[in-house]
Coordinates of C-alpha atoms in Angstrom, one line a residue:
Chain B
M27 CA -16.8 22.4 2.5
D28 CA -16.0 25.4 0.3
M29 CA -12.3 25.7 2.1
Q30 CA -12.0 22.0 1.6
R31 CA -13.0 21.9 -2.1
S32 CA -10.7 24.8 -2.5
F33 CA -7.7 23.4 -0.8
L34 CA -8.1 20.3 -2.9
D35 CA -8.6 22.3 -6.4
R36 CA -4.9 24.0 -5.3
L37 CA -3.4 20.6 -4.7
F38 CA -4.4 19.5 -8.0
E39 CA -3.5 22.3 -10.0
S40 CA 0.0 22.6 -8.3
G41 CA 0.1 18.9 -9.3
L42 CA 0.6 17.8 -5.6
L43 CA -2.5 15.6 -5.6
I44 CA -3.6 13.9 -8.7
D45 CA -7.1 13.5 -9.3
T46 CA -8.3 9.9 -10.0
G47 CA -12.2 10.5 -10.5
V48 CA -12.8 9.3 -7.0
E49 CA -13.2 11.5 -4.0
G50 CA -10.6 10.5 -1.2
L51 CA -8.3 8.6 -3.8
Y52 CA -5.3 10.3 -5.3
G53 CA -2.3 10.1 -7.1
R54 CA 0.6 11.8 -5.4
S55 CA 3.6 13.7 -6.8
G56 CA 7.5 13.0 -6.2
A57 CA 7.4 16.6 -4.3
F58 CA 4.7 15.2 -2.0
E59 CA 6.3 12.0 -1.2
D60 CA 9.7 13.7 -0.3
V61 CA 7.6 15.5 2.7
I62 CA 6.1 12.2 3.6
A63 CA 9.8 10.8 3.8
A64 CA 11.1 13.4 5.4
F65 CA 8.6 13.6 7.9
E66 CA 9.0 9.7 8.6
R67 CA 12.9 10.3 9.0
L68 CA 11.9 13.1 11.6
I69 CA 9.8 10.6 13.9
D70 CA 12.8 7.9 13.2
R71 CA 14.8 10.8 14.8
Y72 CA 12.3 10.9 18.0
G73 CA 11.5 7.5 18.1
K74 CA 14.8 5.6 17.5
A75 CA 16.5 5.4 20.9
D76 CA 13.3 3.5 22.1
G77 CA 14.7 0.5 20.2
A78 CA 11.2 -0.6 18.4
E79 CA 11.0 -3.6 16.4
A80 CA 10.0 -2.4 12.8
I81 CA 7.5 -4.4 11.2
R82 CA 5.7 -3.2 7.9
F83 CA 2.5 -5.3 7.0
P84 CA 1.0 -4.9 3.6
P85 CA -2.1 -2.9 3.3
G86 CA -4.4 -6.2 3.4
M87 CA -5.2 -8.3 6.5
N88 CA -5.9 -11.9 7.5
R89 CA -10.0 -11.5 7.1
A90 CA -10.2 -14.0 10.2
F91 CA -8.1 -11.4 12.4
F92 CA -10.4 -8.8 11.0
E93 CA -13.7 -10.5 12.0
A94 CA -12.3 -11.6 15.5
S95 CA -11.2 -7.6 15.9
G96 CA -14.6 -6.6 16.2
Y97 CA -14.3 -3.9 13.7
M98 CA -17.4 -4.5 11.9
K99 CA -19.3 -3.9 15.4
S100 CA -17.7 -0.6 15.7
F101 CA -17.0 1.0 12.1
P102 CA -18.8 -1.3 9.6
Q103 CA -19.2 1.4 7.2
L104 CA -15.5 2.1 7.0
A105 CA -14.2 -1.5 6.2
G106 CA -13.4 -2.7 2.9
T107 CA -13.5 -6.3 2.1
V108 CA -11.3 -7.8 -1.1
H109 CA -13.6 -9.4 -3.4
S110 CA -12.6 -12.1 -6.5
F111 CA -13.8 -13.4 -9.6
C112 CA -13.7 -17.2 -8.8
G113 CA -15.7 -19.1 -11.6
C114 CA -15.4 -21.1 -14.7
E115 CA -15.1 -19.9 -18.2
L116 CA -18.7 -19.7 -18.9
D117 CA -18.9 -17.5 -15.7
H118 CA -16.5 -15.7 -17.2
M119 CA -18.6 -15.4 -20.2
S120 CA -21.6 -14.0 -18.5
L121 CA -19.4 -11.7 -16.5
L122 CA -18.0 -10.2 -20.0
K123 CA -21.6 -9.8 -21.2
C124 CA -22.7 -8.0 -18.1
M125 CA -20.0 -5.7 -18.3
E126 CA -20.4 -4.8 -21.8
E127 CA -24.2 -4.2 -21.2
G128 CA -23.3 -1.9 -18.6
G129 CA -24.6 -4.2 -15.7
D130 CA -23.5 -4.4 -12.0
W131 CA -20.7 -7.4 -12.5
T132 CA -19.6 -6.8 -9.2
G133 CA -22.6 -9.0 -7.5
E134 CA -21.0 -12.3 -8.5
Q135 CA -17.1 -11.5 -6.8
K136 CA -16.7 -13.7 -3.8
A137 CA -15.0 -12.4 -0.8
T138 CA -11.3 -13.4 -0.5
N139 CA -9.4 -14.0 3.0
I140 CA -8.2 -10.6 2.7
V141 CA -9.7 -7.5 4.3
L142 CA -8.1 -3.7 3.8
T143 CA -5.9 -2.8 7.0
P144 CA -8.2 -0.5 8.6
A145 CA -5.4 1.0 10.8
A146 CA -1.5 0.0 10.8
C147 CA -1.5 -1.8 14.0
Y148 CA -4.5 -4.2 13.4
P149 CA -2.6 -7.0 12.2
L150 CA 0.1 -6.8 14.9
Y151 CA -2.0 -7.9 18.1
P152 CA -2.5 -11.7 16.8
T153 CA 1.1 -11.6 14.9
I154 CA 2.4 -10.9 18.6
A155 CA 0.4 -13.0 20.4
K156 CA 1.2 -16.2 18.2
R157 CA 4.8 -15.7 19.7
G158 CA 4.0 -16.9 23.1
R159 CA 4.5 -14.4 26.1
L160 CA 5.9 -10.8 25.9
G161 CA 9.4 -10.3 27.4
D162 CA 10.4 -8.9 30.6
Q163 CA 9.9 -5.3 28.9
G164 CA 7.0 -5.7 27.0
G165 CA 6.9 -5.0 23.5
L166 CA 7.3 -2.0 21.6
Y167 CA 6.8 -1.9 17.5
D168 CA 7.0 0.1 14.7
L169 CA 4.4 0.0 11.9
Q170 CA 3.5 1.9 8.7
S171 CA 1.0 1.0 5.9
Y172 CA -1.6 2.2 3.7
C173 CA -5.0 1.8 5.5
F174 CA -8.3 2.2 3.8
R175 CA -11.6 3.7 5.2
H176 CA -14.4 3.8 3.0
E177 CA -15.6 7.6 3.7
P178 CA -15.6 9.5 0.2
S179 CA -15.0 13.2 0.9
N180 CA -13.7 16.1 -1.0
D181 CA -11.7 17.2 2.1
P182 CA -8.1 16.6 1.0
A183 CA -7.4 15.4 4.7
R184 CA -10.0 12.9 4.3
Q185 CA -8.6 9.9 2.2
Q186 CA -10.1 6.6 1.5
L187 CA -6.4 5.2 1.2
F188 CA -3.8 7.0 3.4
R189 CA -0.5 5.8 5.3
M190 CA -0.4 5.8 8.9
R191 CA 2.4 5.2 11.0
E192 CA 2.1 3.8 14.2
Y193 CA 4.0 2.9 17.6
V194 CA 2.6 0.3 19.6
R195 CA 3.6 -0.2 23.1
M196 CA 2.6 -3.7 24.8
G197 CA 3.5 -3.9 28.8
T198 CA 1.7 -2.9 32.2
A199 CA -0.9 -0.1 32.5
A200 CA 1.7 1.9 33.8
D201 CA 4.2 0.9 31.1
V202 CA 1.7 2.0 28.2
T203 CA 0.3 5.2 29.8
D204 CA 4.0 6.4 30.2
F205 CA 4.6 5.5 26.6
R206 CA 1.6 7.3 25.3
Q207 CA 2.4 10.4 27.3
T208 CA 6.1 10.7 26.3
W209 CA 4.8 10.9 22.4
M210 CA 2.2 13.6 23.3
D211 CA 5.0 15.6 24.6
R212 CA 7.2 14.6 21.8
G213 CA 4.3 15.2 19.2
V214 CA 4.1 18.8 20.3
K215 CA 7.7 19.1 20.1
M216 CA 7.6 17.7 16.7
M217 CA 5.3 19.9 15.2
A218 CA 6.9 22.9 16.8
E219 CA 9.8 21.7 14.9
V220 CA 8.2 22.2 11.4
G221 CA 6.4 25.4 12.5
L222 CA 2.7 23.9 13.0
D223 CA 0.5 25.3 16.0
V224 CA -1.1 22.3 17.8
E225 CA -3.4 21.5 20.5
I226 CA -4.0 18.0 22.1
D227 CA -7.7 16.9 22.9
V228 CA -9.6 14.4 24.3
A229 CA -11.4 12.7 21.6
N230 CA -13.4 9.7 20.4
D231 CA -13.9 7.3 17.4
P232 CA -16.6 7.7 15.0
F233 CA -18.6 4.6 16.6
F234 CA -21.5 3.4 13.8
G235 CA -25.0 4.2 14.8
R236 CA -27.2 5.2 17.7
A237 CA -25.4 2.5 20.1
G238 CA -22.3 3.8 19.0
K239 CA -22.9 7.0 20.5
M240 CA -22.7 5.3 23.9
L241 CA -19.3 3.8 23.1
A242 CA -18.2 7.3 22.3
N243 CA -19.1 8.7 25.3
N244 CA -17.6 5.9 27.5
Q245 CA -14.2 6.3 25.4
R246 CA -14.1 10.1 26.1
D247 CA -15.1 10.0 29.8
Q248 CA -12.3 7.5 30.2
N249 CA -9.8 9.5 28.6
L250 CA -8.9 6.6 26.1
K251 CA -8.0 8.9 23.2
F252 CA -6.4 12.0 22.5
E253 CA -5.8 13.7 19.4
L254 CA -3.0 16.5 18.3
L255 CA -5.0 18.7 16.0
I256 CA -3.9 21.1 13.5
P257 CA -6.0 23.3 11.4
I258 CA -6.1 22.8 7.7
T259 CA -9.0 23.8 6.1
S260 CA -11.0 25.1 9.2
T261 CA -9.9 26.7 12.3
A262 CA -13.0 25.9 14.0
N263 CA -12.8 22.1 13.4
P264 CA -8.9 21.4 13.3
T265 CA -7.8 18.0 11.9
A266 CA -6.5 15.5 13.8
C267 CA -2.7 14.8 12.6
M268 CA -1.9 12.4 15.5
S269 CA -3.9 9.8 17.9
F270 CA -2.9 8.5 21.3
N271 CA -5.0 5.6 22.3
Y272 CA -5.1 3.6 25.3
H273 CA -6.9 0.4 25.1
Q274 CA -6.5 -0.9 28.6
D275 CA -6.4 -4.5 28.4
A276 CA -9.0 -4.9 26.0
F277 CA -6.5 -5.9 23.1
G278 CA -4.5 -8.2 25.5
T279 CA -7.6 -10.2 26.3
K280 CA -8.9 -10.4 23.1
W281 CA -5.6 -11.7 21.6
G282 CA -4.1 -13.1 24.6
L283 CA -1.2 -11.1 25.1
A284 CA 0.5 -11.9 28.0
L285 CA 3.4 -10.5 30.3
A286 CA 6.5 -12.0 31.1
D287 CA 4.6 -12.9 34.5
G288 CA 1.1 -14.2 32.6
A289 CA -0.4 -11.4 33.2
V290 CA -3.0 -9.6 30.6
A291 CA -1.2 -7.2 29.0
H292 CA -2.2 -3.4 28.5
T293 CA -1.6 -1.8 25.1
A294 CA -1.7 1.5 23.9
C295 CA -1.0 3.1 20.4
V296 CA 0.5 6.4 18.9
G297 CA -0.4 6.9 15.2
F298 CA 0.7 9.4 12.8
G299 CA -1.5 10.5 9.9
L300 CA 1.2 10.9 7.4
E301 CA -1.3 12.5 4.6
R302 CA -2.8 14.8 7.0
I303 CA 0.7 15.8 8.4
A304 CA 1.8 16.4 4.9
L305 CA -1.1 18.7 4.2
A306 CA -1.0 20.6 7.3
L307 CA 2.7 21.6 6.2
F308 CA 1.6 22.6 2.6
H309 CA -1.4 24.4 3.9
H310 CA 0.4 26.4 6.5
H311 CA 4.0 27.1 4.6
G312 CA 2.5 26.9 1.0
L313 CA 2.4 24.6 -2.1
D314 CA 6.3 25.1 -3.1
V315 CA 8.8 23.7 -0.2
N316 CA 11.6 25.9 -1.7
E317 CA 9.5 28.7 -0.1
W318 CA 9.3 27.1 3.2
P319 CA 11.0 28.9 6.0
A320 CA 14.7 27.7 6.5
K321 CA 14.0 26.3 9.9
V322 CA 11.1 24.1 8.9
R323 CA 13.3 22.8 5.9
E324 CA 16.3 22.2 8.4
A325 CA 14.1 19.9 10.5
L326 CA 12.9 18.1 7.5
W327 CA 15.7 17.7 5.1
G328 CA 18.9 18.6 7.7
Chain E
M5 CA 6.7 -27.0 -4.0
D6 CA 9.0 -28.3 -1.6
M7 CA 11.6 -26.0 -2.0
Q8 CA 9.0 -23.3 -2.0
R9 CA 7.5 -24.5 1.4
S10 CA 10.7 -25.0 2.8
F11 CA 12.3 -21.5 1.6
L12 CA 9.2 -19.8 2.8
D13 CA 9.6 -21.8 6.3
R14 CA 13.3 -20.4 6.7
L15 CA 11.9 -17.2 5.7
F16 CA 9.5 -17.0 8.6
E17 CA 11.9 -18.8 11.1
S18 CA 14.4 -16.1 10.5
G19 CA 11.6 -13.2 10.8
L20 CA 12.4 -11.6 7.4
L21 CA 8.5 -12.4 6.4
I22 CA 5.9 -13.1 9.1
D23 CA 3.4 -15.4 8.7
T24 CA -0.3 -14.1 8.8
G25 CA -2.3 -17.0 8.3
V26 CA -3.1 -16.2 4.6
E27 CA -1.1 -17.6 1.9
G28 CA 0.8 -14.9 -0.2
L29 CA 0.1 -12.4 2.5
Y30 CA 3.0 -11.6 4.7
G31 CA 4.3 -9.1 7.2
R32 CA 7.9 -8.0 6.5
S33 CA 10.8 -7.5 9.1
G34 CA 13.0 -4.1 9.2
A35 CA 15.7 -6.0 7.4
F36 CA 13.6 -7.2 4.8
E37 CA 12.4 -3.7 4.0
D38 CA 15.9 -2.4 4.2
V39 CA 16.8 -4.6 1.3
I40 CA 14.1 -3.2 -0.7
A41 CA 14.7 0.5 0.3
A42 CA 18.3 -0.2 -0.7
F43 CA 17.8 -2.0 -4.1
E44 CA 15.2 1.1 -5.1
R45 CA 18.2 3.3 -4.6
L46 CA 20.0 1.2 -6.6
I47 CA 17.0 1.9 -9.5
D48 CA 17.2 5.5 -8.8
R49 CA 20.9 5.5 -9.6
Y50 CA 20.4 3.8 -13.1
G51 CA 17.3 5.6 -13.8
K52 CA 18.4 9.3 -12.6
A53 CA 19.6 10.6 -15.5
D54 CA 16.4 10.1 -17.8
G55 CA 14.4 12.5 -15.5
A56 CA 11.5 10.7 -15.0
E57 CA 8.2 12.1 -13.3
A58 CA 7.7 10.4 -10.3
I59 CA 4.2 9.6 -9.1
R60 CA 3.1 7.5 -6.7
F61 CA -0.6 5.8 -6.6
P62 CA -2.0 4.6 -3.7
P63 CA -2.5 0.5 -3.8
G64 CA -6.4 1.0 -5.0
M65 CA -7.5 2.5 -8.3
N66 CA -10.9 4.0 -9.8
R67 CA -13.2 1.4 -10.7
A68 CA -14.3 2.9 -14.2
F69 CA -10.7 3.0 -15.1
F70 CA -10.1 -0.5 -14.3
E71 CA -13.2 -1.7 -16.1
A72 CA -12.2 0.4 -18.9
S73 CA -8.7 -1.3 -19.0
G74 CA -10.1 -4.7 -19.9
Y75 CA -8.1 -6.3 -17.2
M76 CA -11.4 -8.3 -16.5
K77 CA -11.3 -9.9 -20.0
S78 CA -7.8 -11.1 -19.2
F79 CA -7.0 -11.4 -15.7
P80 CA -10.5 -12.1 -14.0
Q81 CA -9.2 -14.3 -11.4
L82 CA -6.4 -12.1 -9.9
A83 CA -8.5 -9.0 -9.4
G84 CA -9.5 -7.6 -6.1
T85 CA -12.6 -5.6 -5.9
V86 CA -13.0 -3.5 -2.6
H87 CA -16.3 -3.8 -1.0
S88 CA -18.3 -2.1 1.9
F89 CA -21.2 -2.3 4.2
C90 CA -23.5 0.4 2.9
G91 CA -26.6 -0.3 5.0
C92 CA -28.3 1.1 8.0
E93 CA -28.7 0.4 11.7
L94 CA -31.3 -2.6 11.1
D95 CA -28.9 -4.1 8.6
H96 CA -26.0 -3.8 10.7
M97 CA -27.8 -5.8 13.4
S98 CA -28.6 -8.6 10.8
L99 CA -24.9 -8.8 9.8
L100 CA -23.5 -9.0 13.4
K101 CA -25.8 -11.6 14.0
C102 CA -24.8 -13.3 10.8
M103 CA -21.5 -13.1 12.0
E104 CA -22.1 -14.3 15.2
E105 CA -23.6 -17.4 14.0
G106 CA -20.5 -18.0 12.0
G107 CA -22.5 -17.5 8.3
D108 CA -21.2 -15.6 5.4
W109 CA -21.5 -11.8 6.0
T110 CA -19.7 -10.9 3.0
G111 CA -22.5 -11.5 0.4
E112 CA -24.3 -8.1 1.7
Q113 CA -21.2 -5.8 1.0
K114 CA -21.5 -3.6 -2.1
A115 CA -18.7 -3.0 -4.3
T116 CA -17.3 0.6 -3.6
N117 CA -15.7 2.5 -6.6
I118 CA -12.5 1.2 -5.7
V119 CA -10.3 -1.9 -7.1
L120 CA -6.7 -2.8 -5.9
T121 CA -4.1 -2.1 -8.5
P122 CA -3.3 -4.7 -10.6
A123 CA 0.1 -3.3 -11.7
A124 CA 1.5 -0.2 -10.7
C125 CA 1.0 1.6 -13.9
Y126 CA -2.8 0.9 -14.4
P127 CA -4.0 4.3 -13.2
L128 CA -1.2 5.9 -14.9
Y129 CA -2.7 5.8 -18.6
P130 CA -6.0 7.6 -18.0
T131 CA -4.3 9.9 -15.8
I132 CA -1.7 11.2 -18.7
A133 CA -4.6 11.2 -20.9
K134 CA -6.6 14.1 -19.3
R135 CA -3.5 16.3 -19.2
G136 CA -3.7 16.6 -23.3
R137 CA -1.2 15.7 -25.8
L138 CA 2.4 14.8 -25.0
G139 CA 5.3 17.1 -25.3
D140 CA 8.0 16.9 -28.0
Q141 CA 9.7 14.4 -25.8
G142 CA 6.7 12.2 -25.1
G143 CA 6.6 11.2 -21.5
L144 CA 8.6 9.1 -18.9
Y145 CA 7.1 8.3 -15.5
D146 CA 8.5 6.6 -12.5
L147 CA 6.1 4.6 -10.3
Q148 CA 6.1 2.1 -7.2
S149 CA 2.8 1.1 -5.4
Y150 CA 1.7 -2.2 -3.8
C151 CA -0.1 -4.2 -6.3
F152 CA -2.6 -7.0 -5.7
R153 CA -2.8 -10.6 -7.6
H154 CA -5.7 -13.2 -5.9
E155 CA -3.3 -16.1 -6.5
P156 CA -2.6 -17.9 -2.9
S157 CA 0.4 -19.7 -3.0
N158 CA 3.3 -21.4 -0.8
D159 CA 5.7 -19.9 -2.7
P160 CA 7.2 -16.7 -1.2
A161 CA 7.9 -15.4 -4.5
R162 CA 4.3 -15.4 -5.4
Q163 CA 2.6 -13.0 -3.0
Q164 CA -1.1 -11.5 -3.1
L165 CA 0.4 -8.0 -2.1
F166 CA 3.4 -7.1 -3.3
R167 CA 5.6 -4.1 -4.6
M168 CA 6.1 -3.2 -8.0
R169 CA 8.3 -0.3 -9.0
E170 CA 7.9 0.7 -12.8
Y171 CA 9.2 3.1 -15.3
V172 CA 6.7 3.9 -18.4
R173 CA 7.9 5.4 -21.5
M174 CA 5.2 7.2 -24.1
G175 CA 6.5 8.3 -27.4
T176 CA 7.2 6.8 -30.9
A177 CA 7.4 3.2 -31.4
A178 CA 11.0 3.9 -31.7
D179 CA 11.2 5.8 -28.6
V180 CA 9.5 3.4 -26.5
T181 CA 11.2 0.3 -27.9
D182 CA 14.7 2.0 -27.2
F183 CA 13.4 2.7 -23.9
R184 CA 12.8 -1.1 -23.3
Q185 CA 16.0 -2.4 -24.6
T186 CA 18.1 0.1 -22.5
W187 CA 16.3 -1.3 -19.3
M188 CA 16.8 -4.8 -20.4
D189 CA 20.6 -3.8 -20.7
R190 CA 20.3 -2.0 -17.1
G191 CA 18.7 -4.8 -15.8
V192 CA 21.4 -7.1 -16.5
K193 CA 24.2 -4.9 -15.4
M194 CA 22.0 -3.8 -12.3
M195 CA 21.8 -7.5 -11.2
A196 CA 25.5 -8.6 -11.9
E197 CA 26.2 -5.6 -9.6
V198 CA 24.6 -7.2 -6.6
G199 CA 25.8 -10.7 -7.8
L200 CA 22.8 -12.7 -9.2
D201 CA 23.0 -14.7 -12.4
V202 CA 19.9 -13.9 -14.6
E203 CA 18.7 -14.7 -18.1
I204 CA 16.3 -12.8 -20.6
D205 CA 13.8 -14.5 -22.2
V206 CA 10.3 -13.9 -24.3
A207 CA 7.4 -14.4 -21.9
N208 CA 3.7 -14.1 -21.8
D209 CA 0.9 -13.3 -19.4
P210 CA -1.2 -15.6 -17.5
F211 CA -4.2 -14.9 -19.6
F212 CA -7.5 -16.5 -18.3
G213 CA -9.2 -19.7 -20.0
R214 CA -8.5 -21.1 -23.3
A215 CA -9.5 -18.2 -25.5
G216 CA -6.6 -16.8 -23.4
K217 CA -4.0 -19.1 -24.7
M218 CA -4.3 -17.4 -28.3
L219 CA -3.7 -14.2 -26.7
A220 CA -0.3 -15.4 -24.8
N221 CA 0.9 -16.9 -28.3
N222 CA 0.3 -14.0 -30.2
Q223 CA 2.1 -11.9 -27.2
R224 CA 5.0 -14.4 -27.7
D225 CA 5.2 -14.4 -31.4
Q226 CA 5.4 -10.9 -31.5
N227 CA 7.9 -10.9 -28.8
L228 CA 6.0 -8.1 -26.8
K229 CA 6.9 -9.3 -23.4
F230 CA 10.5 -10.4 -22.0
E231 CA 11.1 -11.3 -18.6
L232 CA 14.5 -11.1 -16.5
L233 CA 14.7 -14.4 -14.5
I234 CA 16.4 -15.4 -11.5
P235 CA 16.4 -18.9 -9.9
I236 CA 15.1 -18.6 -6.4
T237 CA 13.5 -21.9 -5.3
S238 CA 14.0 -23.8 -9.0
T239 CA 16.5 -23.8 -11.2
A240 CA 14.3 -25.4 -13.9
N241 CA 11.4 -22.7 -13.3
P242 CA 13.7 -19.4 -12.7
T243 CA 11.3 -16.3 -11.2
A244 CA 10.5 -13.3 -13.3
C245 CA 12.4 -10.3 -11.5
M246 CA 11.4 -7.7 -14.3
S247 CA 9.5 -7.6 -17.0
F248 CA 9.8 -5.5 -20.2
N249 CA 6.6 -4.8 -22.2
Y250 CA 6.0 -3.1 -25.5
H251 CA 2.3 -2.2 -25.8
Q252 CA 2.4 -1.1 -29.1
D253 CA -0.4 1.7 -29.7
A254 CA -2.6 -0.4 -27.8
F255 CA -2.8 1.8 -24.6
G256 CA -2.6 4.9 -26.7
T257 CA -5.6 4.0 -28.8
K258 CA -7.5 2.6 -25.6
W259 CA -6.9 6.1 -23.4
G260 CA -6.2 8.6 -26.4
L261 CA -3.0 9.0 -25.3
A262 CA -1.6 11.4 -28.2
L263 CA 1.8 12.7 -29.4
A264 CA 2.8 16.6 -29.9
D265 CA 1.8 16.1 -33.7
G266 CA -1.5 14.2 -32.6
A267 CA -0.3 10.9 -33.4
V268 CA -1.1 8.0 -31.1
A269 CA 1.4 7.0 -28.6
H270 CA 3.1 3.9 -28.3
T271 CA 3.9 2.7 -24.9
A272 CA 6.1 0.4 -22.7
C273 CA 6.9 -0.3 -19.5
V274 CA 9.7 -1.8 -17.2
G275 CA 8.6 -3.5 -13.6
F276 CA 10.8 -4.5 -11.0
G277 CA 9.1 -7.2 -8.8
L278 CA 10.5 -5.7 -5.7
E279 CA 9.8 -8.5 -3.2
R280 CA 10.9 -11.0 -5.8
I281 CA 14.5 -9.5 -6.2
A282 CA 14.8 -9.2 -2.4
L283 CA 13.9 -12.9 -2.1
A284 CA 16.4 -13.6 -4.7
L285 CA 19.1 -11.9 -2.7
F286 CA 18.4 -13.6 0.2
H287 CA 18.1 -16.9 -1.5
H288 CA 21.4 -16.7 -3.1
H289 CA 23.6 -14.8 -0.4
G290 CA 21.7 -15.9 2.8
L291 CA 19.3 -15.0 5.0
D292 CA 22.1 -12.6 7.0
V293 CA 22.7 -9.5 5.3
N294 CA 25.6 -8.9 7.2
E295 CA 27.3 -12.2 5.7
W296 CA 26.5 -11.1 1.9
P297 CA 29.5 -10.5 -0.1
A298 CA 31.4 -7.1 0.4
K299 CA 30.6 -6.2 -3.4
V300 CA 26.9 -6.6 -2.8
R301 CA 26.7 -4.6 0.2
E302 CA 28.7 -2.1 -1.4
A303 CA 26.4 -1.8 -4.3
L304 CA 23.5 -1.7 -2.1
W305 CA 24.4 0.4 0.7
G306 CA 27.4 2.3 -0.8

């Protein structure tokens, strides 16, 4: 924890991240954003020839789709629902009085139809299902959005609002496991280009509660999730900077994703934690990008 | 309203916007995003020589700062607070039971310390105040973020989650009113470059309730807010695509923003509604960017 706090303090002092008074919620400097943009161009370079369809969803999604996704079963503690004031002028006067007196005014807020996006690909599945059957080649999509996870922490690599870049593949089991393997290989190559040592390991999601332990074990046993790990503030607990997830036909069944021949689609997604990758670069090469190794600068800014 | 609905339908059919089942919440195609990115580069070109400090905040802000801002006094109906599940395993079981039975499970969600950002510059003022006095030249900041406003609508130009690019100037009254005038002139020039006819008019914010009418009249009478208007779905009611706001010393006093000599800073901000500008371009030049006038393509893609 000390290493995390001290890295966070150095990021604040250098101005790369900006303290907002809430753990895990930070402003970013122009220099920080330049690194994110450069790394996204590197991702583009690796992914371009595949011809993915680019879609950008905003940082919130339809609550009905979120509810259907089952997220509240697995990760209730991480989700963020968006609530608004829906009262009349009299209610407004009560609300202001409550605020003035330092009371909790938020209890009267009502849930809207919007939930913060927990992972960039969540809005994709119902969107694609609505289009009807996939084409002969299945589908390949390129996504990026801010995502929300309610997990306040002083580890700069664990933010409440952060950006995730994703590729999602829909097709046969072979299509999507090939896709996942291709990106595991590319992930290792990309990180080598920018001078980061990585390892890839089997992993599990942080499912909630005791019942969640079983889900986690199951996910591990079946090799459904891999992570690309880079040491940031700890070599003993390196940080997951990419994840590679095979959903089998779970999402295909849930959302009704069908291949051209009518069979249920299998799906897989590959996610880049953009803030984590930027932080790994700053931690490894120093806080001043001008002093990064020439080879790394070349890979990022060409 | 018919014109709005029919433009929205054309945007859905062309794939530029993607229906998510919630009014005012849309996915964007790669082509749509390319226009936003190109217009941001045009903004950069106009603003670059001023040397603004770039800061990027995530789409949520510290609730304490939001409360202090007075936003709930003026626009309670538009704000979005972020709520999470904070219970134990037993609470989780009740929650899942409630969801299964189709009940309203959201009432048990508790407010987090995060509120969705209502305008890109809201997190800036307390951030700059914390740094201490401004330098001799005051301050100039370049911001962009997704913003939230709870106003479901079938007008594609009125979205619940949309991006706002902003420049904020802090300085003497003369500094900040000069800044505002400079950007009004630049705004007209930029829109002419991309083939859009505009007008600039005095305006007011949509303050809540009857008491809000007085605030609105006051804002108008003092010429505190101007808007750059472009006809999208209505020539009678053109859409505000930029706004130019002079806050006098209101934010300086509220947040304790001090000039080098200790005097209270005046502030002004200039905002670009990026989705609105993109929609104005698509409405005016057609849904296929390849068929836009050469002059417009040259201004955007060089």
